[in-house]
Amino acid sequence: MSSIHPDIARILITQEEIAVRTAELGRQISDDYAGEEIMLVCILKGAFVFMADLARAIECPVQTVFIAVSSYGNSTQSSGVVRILTDLDKPIDGRNVLIVEDIVDTGLTLSYIAGLLRDRHPKSLRICALSNKPQCRKKEVQIDYCGFVLPDEFVVGFGLDFKDFYRNLPYIGILKSELYRKPEC
Ligand code: 5GP
C-alpha cells in the first residue's frame, strides 16, 4: 500500500481497485470484440496510464493511436473549447475504434472527439472511460465501458493531473481544496 501524497485530501479509488476493475473491463472488451481487431485511441495526456494497463488486459489484437487535446488548460473547470493539439497518425476508416479516456465530466471533450472520429467512418466506435462524473454533464455521451462513477470532486492521480502534476500517483484521490478553487457545474 503506497503512502498518501500530502496534497491529497482522500484516496477515492485505490491502486488495487483500479487493477481489478481494469482486468474486468479488459475481459468484457475481449469478449465483446472476440475475433476482431481493435484500434485503441488514447486521449492524451490523461488516459495514457489507464490505456497502458487496459491494452495489456485485452486479448484481441490491438493497435494503439494517440490524440492530444486540450480542454482545461491550467484550470479545474472545462472551458468547453476543445483544441486538437496532435491528431491521430493513422486512418481509422473501417476499424473498430475504442476511445480510451481518463474521466468524463461535462462530456464536452468526448462528444467533440467522438463526432470528429465518427466523421472518419470507423467500422464501429465505442468509448471506454476510467471514470465518470455524471453530475456536471452538459453533453450526453454514451460510455460503453466505465471504470468508476465518482462524486463531483476534482480528482488527480492515475493519469489525471492538476497543472500537469500528480499523473504518477498510483491511485485516484481528491486534491486538497486549498490548492485550487472548486469549479461550479
Ligand atoms: P469534460 O470535457 O468531460 O468536462 O472533461 C474531460 C477532461 O477534463 C478530462 O479528460 C480531464 O482531462 C479533465 N477533467 C475533468 N474532470 C477532472 C477532474 O476531476 N480531475 C482532473 N484532473 N481532470 C478532470
PDB file of N, CA, C and O in Angstrom, residues 12-89:
ATOM      1  N   LEU A  12      -9.835   8.090  -3.270  1.00  0.00           N
ATOM      2  CA  LEU A  12     -11.174   7.618  -3.644  1.00  0.00           C
ATOM      3  C   LEU A  12     -11.125   6.192  -4.171  1.00  0.00           C
ATOM      4  O   LEU A  12     -11.980   5.367  -3.840  1.00  0.00           O
ATOM      5  N   ILE A  13     -10.157   5.925  -5.045  1.00  0.00           N
ATOM      6  CA  ILE A  13     -10.028   4.599  -5.646  1.00  0.00           C
ATOM      7  C   ILE A  13      -8.579   4.154  -5.493  1.00  0.00           C
ATOM      8  O   ILE A  13      -7.663   4.849  -5.954  1.00  0.00           O
ATOM      9  N   THR A  14      -8.385   3.020  -4.872  1.00  0.00           N
ATOM     10  CA  THR A  14      -7.024   2.559  -4.622  1.00  0.00           C
ATOM     11  C   THR A  14      -6.429   1.916  -5.884  1.00  0.00           C
ATOM     12  O   THR A  14      -7.149   1.526  -6.818  1.00  0.00           O
ATOM     13  N   GLN A  15      -5.108   1.761  -5.836  1.00  0.00           N
ATOM     14  CA  GLN A  15      -4.374   1.101  -6.925  1.00  0.00           C
ATOM     15  C   GLN A  15      -4.935  -0.298  -7.168  1.00  0.00           C
ATOM     16  O   GLN A  15      -5.103  -0.730  -8.308  1.00  0.00           O
ATOM     17  N   GLU A  16      -5.228  -0.998  -6.073  1.00  0.00           N
ATOM     18  CA  GLU A  16      -5.723  -2.373  -6.193  1.00  0.00           C
ATOM     19  C   GLU A  16      -7.111  -2.395  -6.843  1.00  0.00           C
ATOM     20  O   GLU A  16      -7.394  -3.244  -7.694  1.00  0.00           O
ATOM     21  N   GLU A  17      -7.972  -1.462  -6.441  1.00  0.00           N
ATOM     22  CA  GLU A  17      -9.318  -1.403  -7.029  1.00  0.00           C
ATOM     23  C   GLU A  17      -9.237  -1.090  -8.521  1.00  0.00           C
ATOM     24  O   GLU A  17      -9.995  -1.644  -9.326  1.00  0.00           O
ATOM     25  N   ILE A  18      -8.321  -0.206  -8.901  1.00  0.00           N
ATOM     26  CA  ILE A  18      -8.173   0.129 -10.333  1.00  0.00           C
ATOM     27  C   ILE A  18      -7.704  -1.107 -11.103  1.00  0.00           C
ATOM     28  O   ILE A  18      -8.206  -1.405 -12.186  1.00  0.00           O
ATOM     29  N   ALA A  19      -6.751  -1.849 -10.521  1.00  0.00           N
ATOM     30  CA  ALA A  19      -6.221  -3.035 -11.209  1.00  0.00           C
ATOM     31  C   ALA A  19      -7.325  -4.076 -11.429  1.00  0.00           C
ATOM     32  O   ALA A  19      -7.442  -4.660 -12.523  1.00  0.00           O
ATOM     33  N   VAL A  20      -8.134  -4.306 -10.400  1.00  0.00           N
ATOM     34  CA  VAL A  20      -9.210  -5.297 -10.506  1.00  0.00           C
ATOM     35  C   VAL A  20     -10.222  -4.877 -11.575  1.00  0.00           C
ATOM     36  O   VAL A  20     -10.621  -5.661 -12.443  1.00  0.00           O
ATOM     37  N   ARG A  21     -10.622  -3.601 -11.531  1.00  0.00           N
ATOM     38  CA  ARG A  21     -11.639  -3.116 -12.479  1.00  0.00           C
ATOM     39  C   ARG A  21     -11.103  -3.103 -13.912  1.00  0.00           C
ATOM     40  O   ARG A  21     -11.835  -3.435 -14.861  1.00  0.00           O
ATOM     41  N   THR A  22      -9.825  -2.756 -14.066  1.00  0.00           N
ATOM     42  CA  THR A  22      -9.236  -2.736 -15.414  1.00  0.00           C
ATOM     43  C   THR A  22      -9.208  -4.146 -16.005  1.00  0.00           C
ATOM     44  O   THR A  22      -9.501  -4.345 -17.187  1.00  0.00           O
ATOM     45  N   ALA A  23      -8.881  -5.123 -15.173  1.00  0.00           N
ATOM     46  CA  ALA A  23      -8.879  -6.518 -15.647  1.00  0.00           C
ATOM     47  C   ALA A  23     -10.291  -6.933 -16.069  1.00  0.00           C
ATOM     48  O   ALA A  23     -10.472  -7.599 -17.094  1.00  0.00           O
ATOM     49  N   GLU A  24     -11.308  -6.511 -15.288  1.00  0.00           N
ATOM     50  CA  GLU A  24     -12.703  -6.827 -15.639  1.00  0.00           C
ATOM     51  C   GLU A  24     -13.075  -6.193 -16.977  1.00  0.00           C
ATOM     52  O   GLU A  24     -13.670  -6.833 -17.850  1.00  0.00           O
ATOM     53  N   LEU A  25     -12.712  -4.922 -17.137  1.00  0.00           N
ATOM     54  CA  LEU A  25     -13.033  -4.231 -18.394  1.00  0.00           C
ATOM     55  C   LEU A  25     -12.334  -4.918 -19.562  1.00  0.00           C
ATOM     56  O   LEU A  25     -12.918  -5.081 -20.640  1.00  0.00           O
ATOM     57  N   GLY A  26     -11.077  -5.311 -19.351  1.00  0.00           N
ATOM     58  CA  GLY A  26     -10.322  -5.986 -20.402  1.00  0.00           C
ATOM     59  C   GLY A  26     -11.007  -7.274 -20.829  1.00  0.00           C
ATOM     60  O   GLY A  26     -11.093  -7.586 -22.027  1.00  0.00           O
ATOM     61  N   ARG A  27     -11.511  -8.028 -19.852  1.00  0.00           N
ATOM     62  CA  ARG A  27     -12.200  -9.287 -20.166  1.00  0.00           C
ATOM     63  C   ARG A  27     -13.488  -9.025 -20.949  1.00  0.00           C
ATOM     64  O   ARG A  27     -13.789  -9.694 -21.935  1.00  0.00           O
ATOM     65  N   GLN A  28     -14.233  -8.016 -20.484  1.00  0.00           N
ATOM     66  CA  GLN A  28     -15.504  -7.679 -21.145  1.00  0.00           C
ATOM     67  C   GLN A  28     -15.262  -7.232 -22.595  1.00  0.00           C
ATOM     68  O   GLN A  28     -15.946  -7.675 -23.518  1.00  0.00           O
ATOM     69  N   ILE A  29     -14.249  -6.393 -22.787  1.00  0.00           N
ATOM     70  CA  ILE A  29     -13.920  -5.900 -24.130  1.00  0.00           C
ATOM     71  C   ILE A  29     -13.450  -7.068 -25.004  1.00  0.00           C
ATOM     72  O   ILE A  29     -13.860  -7.203 -26.160  1.00  0.00           O
ATOM     73  N   SER A  30     -12.631  -7.950 -24.450  1.00  0.00           N
ATOM     74  CA  SER A  30     -12.141  -9.111 -25.211  1.00  0.00           C
ATOM     75  C   SER A  30     -13.308  -9.990 -25.661  1.00  0.00           C
ATOM     76  O   SER A  30     -13.312 -10.499 -26.793  1.00  0.00           O
ATOM     77  N   ASP A  31     -14.306 -10.169 -24.795  1.00  0.00           N
ATOM     78  CA  ASP A  31     -15.495 -10.960 -25.163  1.00  0.00           C
ATOM     79  C   ASP A  31     -16.290 -10.253 -26.252  1.00  0.00           C
ATOM     80  O   ASP A  31     -16.693 -10.861 -27.234  1.00  0.00           O
ATOM     81  N   ASP A  32     -16.532  -8.959 -26.053  1.00  0.00           N
ATOM     82  CA  ASP A  32     -17.382  -8.214 -26.994  1.00  0.00           C
ATOM     83  C   ASP A  32     -16.769  -8.138 -28.389  1.00  0.00           C
ATOM     84  O   ASP A  32     -17.485  -8.084 -29.378  1.00  0.00           O
ATOM     85  N   TYR A  33     -15.446  -8.082 -28.469  1.00  0.00           N
ATOM     86  CA  TYR A  33     -14.772  -7.935 -29.773  1.00  0.00           C
ATOM     87  C   TYR A  33     -14.105  -9.246 -30.217  1.00  0.00           C
ATOM     88  O   TYR A  33     -13.231  -9.213 -31.083  1.00  0.00           O
ATOM     89  N   ALA A  34     -14.515 -10.358 -29.652  1.00  0.00           N
ATOM     90  CA  ALA A  34     -13.843 -11.637 -29.968  1.00  0.00           C
ATOM     91  C   ALA A  34     -13.755 -11.849 -31.481  1.00  0.00           C
ATOM     92  O   ALA A  34     -14.737 -11.660 -32.204  1.00  0.00           O
ATOM     93  N   GLY A  35     -12.570 -12.198 -31.966  1.00  0.00           N
ATOM     94  CA  GLY A  35     -12.370 -12.433 -33.399  1.00  0.00           C
ATOM     95  C   GLY A  35     -12.123 -11.170 -34.204  1.00  0.00           C
ATOM     96  O   GLY A  35     -11.963 -11.227 -35.421  1.00  0.00           O
ATOM     97  N   GLU A  36     -12.126 -10.034 -33.541  1.00  0.00           N
ATOM     98  CA  GLU A  36     -11.953  -8.743 -34.226  1.00  0.00           C
ATOM     99  C   GLU A  36     -10.669  -8.054 -33.760  1.00  0.00           C
ATOM    100  O   GLU A  36     -10.144  -8.371 -32.688  1.00  0.00           O
ATOM    101  N   GLU A  37     -10.220  -7.116 -34.566  1.00  0.00           N
ATOM    102  CA  GLU A  37      -9.115  -6.250 -34.147  1.00  0.00           C
ATOM    103  C   GLU A  37      -9.697  -4.959 -33.578  1.00  0.00           C
ATOM    104  O   GLU A  37     -10.781  -4.535 -33.976  1.00  0.00           O
ATOM    105  N   ILE A  38      -8.964  -4.347 -32.672  1.00  0.00           N
ATOM    106  CA  ILE A  38      -9.430  -3.086 -32.066  1.00  0.00           C
ATOM    107  C   ILE A  38      -8.350  -2.031 -32.246  1.00  0.00           C
ATOM    108  O   ILE A  38      -7.160  -2.310 -32.061  1.00  0.00           O
ATOM    109  N   MET A  39      -8.788  -0.820 -32.581  1.00  0.00           N
ATOM    110  CA  MET A  39      -7.858   0.297 -32.584  1.00  0.00           C
ATOM    111  C   MET A  39      -8.166   1.162 -31.351  1.00  0.00           C
ATOM    112  O   MET A  39      -9.238   1.772 -31.269  1.00  0.00           O
ATOM    113  N   LEU A  40      -7.246   1.142 -30.398  1.00  0.00           N
ATOM    114  CA  LEU A  40      -7.439   1.924 -29.179  1.00  0.00           C
ATOM    115  C   LEU A  40      -6.968   3.352 -29.434  1.00  0.00           C
ATOM    116  O   LEU A  40      -5.817   3.567 -29.839  1.00  0.00           O
ATOM    117  N   VAL A  41      -7.846   4.305 -29.185  1.00  0.00           N
ATOM    118  CA  VAL A  41      -7.492   5.722 -29.351  1.00  0.00           C
ATOM    119  C   VAL A  41      -7.351   6.331 -27.958  1.00  0.00           C
ATOM    120  O   VAL A  41      -8.332   6.512 -27.237  1.00  0.00           O
ATOM    121  N   CYS A  42      -6.111   6.616 -27.594  1.00  0.00           N
ATOM    122  CA  CYS A  42      -5.832   7.176 -26.267  1.00  0.00           C
ATOM    123  C   CYS A  42      -5.932   8.692 -26.322  1.00  0.00           C
ATOM    124  O   CYS A  42      -5.269   9.335 -27.139  1.00  0.00           O
ATOM    125  N   ILE A  43      -6.755   9.256 -25.447  1.00  0.00           N
ATOM    126  CA  ILE A  43      -6.845  10.714 -25.381  1.00  0.00           C
ATOM    127  C   ILE A  43      -5.785  11.216 -24.399  1.00  0.00           C
ATOM    128  O   ILE A  43      -5.874  10.978 -23.191  1.00  0.00           O
ATOM    129  N   LEU A  44      -4.792  11.860 -24.973  1.00  0.00           N
ATOM    130  CA  LEU A  44      -3.672  12.364 -24.166  1.00  0.00           C
ATOM    131  C   LEU A  44      -4.042  13.697 -23.518  1.00  0.00           C
ATOM    132  O   LEU A  44      -4.850  14.415 -24.055  1.00  0.00           O
ATOM    133  N   LYS A  45      -3.432  14.035 -22.404  1.00  0.00           N
ATOM    134  CA  LYS A  45      -2.448  13.157 -21.822  1.00  0.00           C
ATOM    135  C   LYS A  45      -3.071  12.207 -20.808  1.00  0.00           C
ATOM    136  O   LYS A  45      -2.492  11.167 -20.473  1.00  0.00           O
ATOM    137  N   GLY A  46      -4.221  12.562 -20.280  1.00  0.00           N
ATOM    138  CA  GLY A  46      -4.749  11.923 -19.080  1.00  0.00           C
ATOM    139  C   GLY A  46      -4.932  10.414 -19.143  1.00  0.00           C
ATOM    140  O   GLY A  46      -4.825   9.734 -18.127  1.00  0.00           O
ATOM    141  N   ALA A  47      -5.225   9.884 -20.363  1.00  0.00           N
ATOM    142  CA  ALA A  47      -5.588   8.460 -20.445  1.00  0.00           C
ATOM    143  C   ALA A  47      -4.385   7.538 -20.611  1.00  0.00           C
ATOM    144  O   ALA A  47      -4.552   6.323 -20.697  1.00  0.00           O
ATOM    145  N   PHE A  48      -3.171   8.088 -20.644  1.00  0.00           N
ATOM    146  CA  PHE A  48      -2.044   7.215 -21.015  1.00  0.00           C
ATOM    147  C   PHE A  48      -1.761   6.138 -19.968  1.00  0.00           C
ATOM    148  O   PHE A  48      -1.374   5.018 -20.321  1.00  0.00           O
ATOM    149  N   VAL A  49      -1.977   6.433 -18.706  1.00  0.00           N
ATOM    150  CA  VAL A  49      -1.681   5.439 -17.659  1.00  0.00           C
ATOM    151  C   VAL A  49      -2.715   4.305 -17.728  1.00  0.00           C
ATOM    152  O   VAL A  49      -2.366   3.116 -17.768  1.00  0.00           O
ATOM    153  N   PHE A  50      -3.985   4.679 -17.783  1.00  0.00           N
ATOM    154  CA  PHE A  50      -5.068   3.694 -17.860  1.00  0.00           C
ATOM    155  C   PHE A  50      -4.944   2.856 -19.130  1.00  0.00           C
ATOM    156  O   PHE A  50      -5.086   1.628 -19.108  1.00  0.00           O
ATOM    157  N   MET A  51      -4.667   3.530 -20.243  1.00  0.00           N
ATOM    158  CA  MET A  51      -4.588   2.812 -21.519  1.00  0.00           C
ATOM    159  C   MET A  51      -3.475   1.770 -21.522  1.00  0.00           C
ATOM    160  O   MET A  51      -3.626   0.683 -22.099  1.00  0.00           O
ATOM    161  N   ALA A  52      -2.361   2.076 -20.879  1.00  0.00           N
ATOM    162  CA  ALA A  52      -1.248   1.113 -20.843  1.00  0.00           C
ATOM    163  C   ALA A  52      -1.694  -0.171 -20.150  1.00  0.00           C
ATOM    164  O   ALA A  52      -1.367  -1.273 -20.597  1.00  0.00           O
ATOM    165  N   ASP A  53      -2.456  -0.034 -19.072  1.00  0.00           N
ATOM    166  CA  ASP A  53      -2.941  -1.222 -18.356  1.00  0.00           C
ATOM    167  C   ASP A  53      -4.074  -1.902 -19.110  1.00  0.00           C
ATOM    168  O   ASP A  53      -4.127  -3.128 -19.197  1.00  0.00           O
ATOM    169  N   LEU A  54      -4.995  -1.084 -19.645  1.00  0.00           N
ATOM    170  CA  LEU A  54      -6.154  -1.655 -20.347  1.00  0.00           C
ATOM    171  C   LEU A  54      -5.698  -2.455 -21.570  1.00  0.00           C
ATOM    172  O   LEU A  54      -6.187  -3.568 -21.809  1.00  0.00           O
ATOM    173  N   ALA A  55      -4.762  -1.907 -22.342  1.00  0.00           N
ATOM    174  CA  ALA A  55      -4.292  -2.583 -23.561  1.00  0.00           C
ATOM    175  C   ALA A  55      -3.764  -3.972 -23.214  1.00  0.00           C
ATOM    176  O   ALA A  55      -4.011  -4.941 -23.936  1.00  0.00           O
ATOM    177  N   ARG A  56      -3.065  -4.073 -22.080  1.00  0.00           N
ATOM    178  CA  ARG A  56      -2.495  -5.374 -21.696  1.00  0.00           C
ATOM    179  C   ARG A  56      -3.534  -6.315 -21.113  1.00  0.00           C
ATOM    180  O   ARG A  56      -3.272  -7.511 -20.960  1.00  0.00           O
ATOM    181  N   ALA A  57      -4.720  -5.787 -20.775  1.00  0.00           N
ATOM    182  CA  ALA A  57      -5.790  -6.641 -20.246  1.00  0.00           C
ATOM    183  C   ALA A  57      -6.718  -7.139 -21.357  1.00  0.00           C
ATOM    184  O   ALA A  57      -7.649  -7.897 -21.100  1.00  0.00           O
ATOM    185  N   ILE A  58      -6.477  -6.685 -22.602  1.00  0.00           N
ATOM    186  CA  ILE A  58      -7.321  -7.086 -23.735  1.00  0.00           C
ATOM    187  C   ILE A  58      -6.611  -8.190 -24.520  1.00  0.00           C
ATOM    188  O   ILE A  58      -5.417  -8.068 -24.822  1.00  0.00           O
ATOM    189  N   GLU A  59      -7.360  -9.238 -24.845  1.00  0.00           N
ATOM    190  CA  GLU A  59      -6.734 -10.377 -25.538  1.00  0.00           C
ATOM    191  C   GLU A  59      -6.795 -10.268 -27.056  1.00  0.00           C
ATOM    192  O   GLU A  59      -6.041 -10.938 -27.747  1.00  0.00           O
ATOM    193  N   CYS A  60      -7.692  -9.428 -27.596  1.00  0.00           N
ATOM    194  CA  CYS A  60      -7.781  -9.275 -29.064  1.00  0.00           C
ATOM    195  C   CYS A  60      -6.547  -8.538 -29.574  1.00  0.00           C
ATOM    196  O   CYS A  60      -5.880  -7.841 -28.811  1.00  0.00           O
ATOM    197  N   PRO A  61      -6.256  -8.661 -30.891  1.00  0.00           N
ATOM    198  CA  PRO A  61      -5.182  -7.844 -31.448  1.00  0.00           C
ATOM    199  C   PRO A  61      -5.549  -6.351 -31.348  1.00  0.00           C
ATOM    200  O   PRO A  61      -6.649  -5.978 -31.754  1.00  0.00           O
ATOM    201  N   VAL A  62      -4.669  -5.563 -30.782  1.00  0.00           N
ATOM    202  CA  VAL A  62      -4.957  -4.115 -30.674  1.00  0.00           C
ATOM    203  C   VAL A  62      -3.869  -3.308 -31.362  1.00  0.00           C
ATOM    204  O   VAL A  62      -2.699  -3.681 -31.362  1.00  0.00           O
ATOM    205  N   GLN A  63      -4.305  -2.207 -31.956  1.00  0.00           N
ATOM    206  CA  GLN A  63      -3.380  -1.164 -32.387  1.00  0.00           C
ATOM    207  C   GLN A  63      -3.608   0.012 -31.452  1.00  0.00           C
ATOM    208  O   GLN A  63      -4.710   0.183 -30.924  1.00  0.00           O
ATOM    209  N   THR A  64      -2.580   0.803 -31.250  1.00  0.00           N
ATOM    210  CA  THR A  64      -2.714   1.945 -30.336  1.00  0.00           C
ATOM    211  C   THR A  64      -2.372   3.229 -31.079  1.00  0.00           C
ATOM    212  O   THR A  64      -1.325   3.321 -31.714  1.00  0.00           O
ATOM    213  N   VAL A  65      -3.285   4.187 -31.007  1.00  0.00           N
ATOM    214  CA  VAL A  65      -3.022   5.513 -31.569  1.00  0.00           C
ATOM    215  C   VAL A  65      -3.368   6.554 -30.510  1.00  0.00           C
ATOM    216  O   VAL A  65      -4.067   6.257 -29.538  1.00  0.00           O
ATOM    217  N   PHE A  66      -2.847   7.745 -30.730  1.00  0.00           N
ATOM    218  CA  PHE A  66      -2.941   8.778 -29.694  1.00  0.00           C
ATOM    219  C   PHE A  66      -3.438  10.082 -30.297  1.00  0.00           C
ATOM    220  O   PHE A  66      -3.054  10.443 -31.404  1.00  0.00           O
ATOM    221  N   ILE A  67      -4.289  10.756 -29.528  1.00  0.00           N
ATOM    222  CA  ILE A  67      -4.750  12.078 -29.954  1.00  0.00           C
ATOM    223  C   ILE A  67      -4.575  12.996 -28.739  1.00  0.00           C
ATOM    224  O   ILE A  67      -4.924  12.607 -27.612  1.00  0.00           O
ATOM    225  N   ALA A  68      -3.975  14.141 -28.968  1.00  0.00           N
ATOM    226  CA  ALA A  68      -3.761  15.068 -27.843  1.00  0.00           C
ATOM    227  C   ALA A  68      -4.722  16.231 -27.972  1.00  0.00           C
ATOM    228  O   ALA A  68      -4.808  16.872 -29.021  1.00  0.00           O
ATOM    229  N   VAL A  69      -5.479  16.439 -26.913  1.00  0.00           N
ATOM    230  CA  VAL A  69      -6.428  17.549 -26.910  1.00  0.00           C
ATOM    231  C   VAL A  69      -6.206  18.400 -25.671  1.00  0.00           C
ATOM    232  O   VAL A  69      -5.652  17.937 -24.680  1.00  0.00           O
ATOM    233  N   SER A  70      -6.652  19.599 -25.759  1.00  0.00           N
ATOM    234  CA  SER A  70      -6.563  20.476 -24.603  1.00  0.00           C
ATOM    235  C   SER A  70      -7.932  21.086 -24.392  1.00  0.00           C
ATOM    236  O   SER A  70      -8.486  21.696 -25.296  1.00  0.00           O
ATOM    237  N   SER A  71      -8.507  20.849 -23.197  1.00  0.00           N
ATOM    238  CA  SER A  71      -9.804  21.487 -22.949  1.00  0.00           C
ATOM    239  C   SER A  71      -9.806  22.317 -21.678  1.00  0.00           C
ATOM    240  O   SER A  71     -10.642  23.190 -21.517  1.00  0.00           O
ATOM    241  N   TYR A  72      -8.887  22.063 -20.774  1.00  0.00           N
ATOM    242  CA  TYR A  72      -8.948  22.760 -19.477  1.00  0.00           C
ATOM    243  C   TYR A  72      -7.802  23.751 -19.272  1.00  0.00           C
ATOM    244  O   TYR A  72      -7.879  24.596 -18.409  1.00  0.00           O
ATOM    245  N   GLY A  73      -6.729  23.615 -20.037  1.00  0.00           N
ATOM    246  CA  GLY A  73      -5.556  24.441 -19.761  1.00  0.00           C
ATOM    247  C   GLY A  73      -5.069  24.171 -18.359  1.00  0.00           C
ATOM    248  O   GLY A  73      -4.986  23.035 -17.923  1.00  0.00           O
ATOM    249  N   ASN A  74      -4.779  25.220 -17.606  1.00  0.00           N
ATOM    250  CA  ASN A  74      -4.301  25.047 -16.235  1.00  0.00           C
ATOM    251  C   ASN A  74      -5.427  25.197 -15.228  1.00  0.00           C
ATOM    252  O   ASN A  74      -5.197  25.388 -14.047  1.00  0.00           O
ATOM    253  N   SER A  75      -6.647  25.144 -15.707  1.00  0.00           N
ATOM    254  CA  SER A  75      -7.780  25.393 -14.828  1.00  0.00           C
ATOM    255  C   SER A  75      -8.387  24.068 -14.365  1.00  0.00           C
ATOM    256  O   SER A  75      -8.035  23.001 -14.846  1.00  0.00           O
ATOM    257  N   THR A  76      -9.318  24.145 -13.405  1.00  0.00           N
ATOM    258  CA  THR A  76     -10.009  22.935 -12.970  1.00  0.00           C
ATOM    259  C   THR A  76     -11.400  22.881 -13.568  1.00  0.00           C
ATOM    260  O   THR A  76     -12.182  22.011 -13.241  1.00  0.00           O
ATOM    261  N   GLN A  77     -11.739  23.814 -14.412  1.00  0.00           N
ATOM    262  CA  GLN A  77     -13.080  23.835 -14.991  1.00  0.00           C
ATOM    263  C   GLN A  77     -13.008  23.771 -16.511  1.00  0.00           C
ATOM    264  O   GLN A  77     -12.169  24.434 -17.120  1.00  0.00           O
ATOM    265  N   SER A  78     -13.929  23.015 -17.100  1.00  0.00           N
ATOM    266  CA  SER A  78     -13.913  22.861 -18.557  1.00  0.00           C
ATOM    267  C   SER A  78     -14.261  24.179 -19.217  1.00  0.00           C
ATOM    268  O   SER A  78     -15.230  24.843 -18.858  1.00  0.00           O
ATOM    269  N   SER A  79     -13.461  24.552 -20.202  1.00  0.00           N
ATOM    270  CA  SER A  79     -13.747  25.758 -20.968  1.00  0.00           C
ATOM    271  C   SER A  79     -14.800  25.451 -22.031  1.00  0.00           C
ATOM    272  O   SER A  79     -15.431  26.346 -22.568  1.00  0.00           O
ATOM    273  N   GLY A  80     -14.982  24.168 -22.327  1.00  0.00           N
ATOM    274  CA  GLY A  80     -15.909  23.791 -23.400  1.00  0.00           C
ATOM    275  C   GLY A  80     -15.264  23.910 -24.758  1.00  0.00           C
ATOM    276  O   GLY A  80     -15.826  23.499 -25.752  1.00  0.00           O
ATOM    277  N   VAL A  81     -14.080  24.502 -24.809  1.00  0.00           N
ATOM    278  CA  VAL A  81     -13.388  24.658 -26.085  1.00  0.00           C
ATOM    279  C   VAL A  81     -12.344  23.551 -26.185  1.00  0.00           C
ATOM    280  O   VAL A  81     -11.459  23.452 -25.344  1.00  0.00           O
ATOM    281  N   VAL A  82     -12.513  22.669 -27.188  1.00  0.00           N
ATOM    282  CA  VAL A  82     -11.598  21.545 -27.342  1.00  0.00           C
ATOM    283  C   VAL A  82     -10.672  21.855 -28.518  1.00  0.00           C
ATOM    284  O   VAL A  82     -11.136  22.158 -29.612  1.00  0.00           O
ATOM    285  N   ARG A  83      -9.385  21.789 -28.260  1.00  0.00           N
ATOM    286  CA  ARG A  83      -8.410  22.016 -29.335  1.00  0.00           C
ATOM    287  C   ARG A  83      -7.654  20.726 -29.585  1.00  0.00           C
ATOM    288  O   ARG A  83      -7.217  20.071 -28.638  1.00  0.00           O
ATOM    289  N   ILE A  84      -7.513  20.326 -30.846  1.00  0.00           N
ATOM    290  CA  ILE A  84      -6.686  19.166 -31.181  1.00  0.00           C
ATOM    291  C   ILE A  84      -5.244  19.646 -31.239  1.00  0.00           C
ATOM    292  O   ILE A  84      -4.891  20.490 -32.066  1.00  0.00           O
ATOM    293  N   LEU A  85      -4.414  19.126 -30.355  1.00  0.00           N
ATOM    294  CA  LEU A  85      -3.002  19.526 -30.332  1.00  0.00           C
ATOM    295  C   LEU A  85      -2.179  18.607 -31.245  1.00  0.00           C
ATOM    296  O   LEU A  85      -1.286  19.062 -31.939  1.00  0.00           O
ATOM    297  N   THR A  86      -2.463  17.304 -31.188  1.00  0.00           N
ATOM    298  CA  THR A  86      -1.813  16.337 -32.082  1.00  0.00           C
ATOM    299  C   THR A  86      -2.872  15.354 -32.553  1.00  0.00           C
ATOM    300  O   THR A  86      -3.565  14.750 -31.726  1.00  0.00           O
ATOM    301  N   ASP A  87      -2.983  15.189 -33.858  1.00  0.00           N
ATOM    302  CA  ASP A  87      -4.020  14.299 -34.409  1.00  0.00           C
ATOM    303  C   ASP A  87      -3.484  12.862 -34.514  1.00  0.00           C
ATOM    304  O   ASP A  87      -2.276  12.620 -34.367  1.00  0.00           O
ATOM    305  N   LEU A  88      -4.379  11.914 -34.782  1.00  0.00           N
ATOM    306  CA  LEU A  88      -4.009  10.505 -34.966  1.00  0.00           C
ATOM    307  C   LEU A  88      -3.011  10.381 -36.114  1.00  0.00           C
ATOM    308  O   LEU A  88      -3.084  11.138 -37.085  1.00  0.00           O
ATOM    309  N   ASP A  89      -2.115   9.406 -36.021  1.00  0.00           N
ATOM    310  CA  ASP A  89      -1.138   9.225 -37.104  1.00  0.00           C
ATOM    311  C   ASP A  89      -1.539   8.100 -38.059  1.00  0.00           C
ATOM    312  O   ASP A  89      -0.740   7.674 -38.880  1.00  0.00           O
TER     313      ASP A  89
END
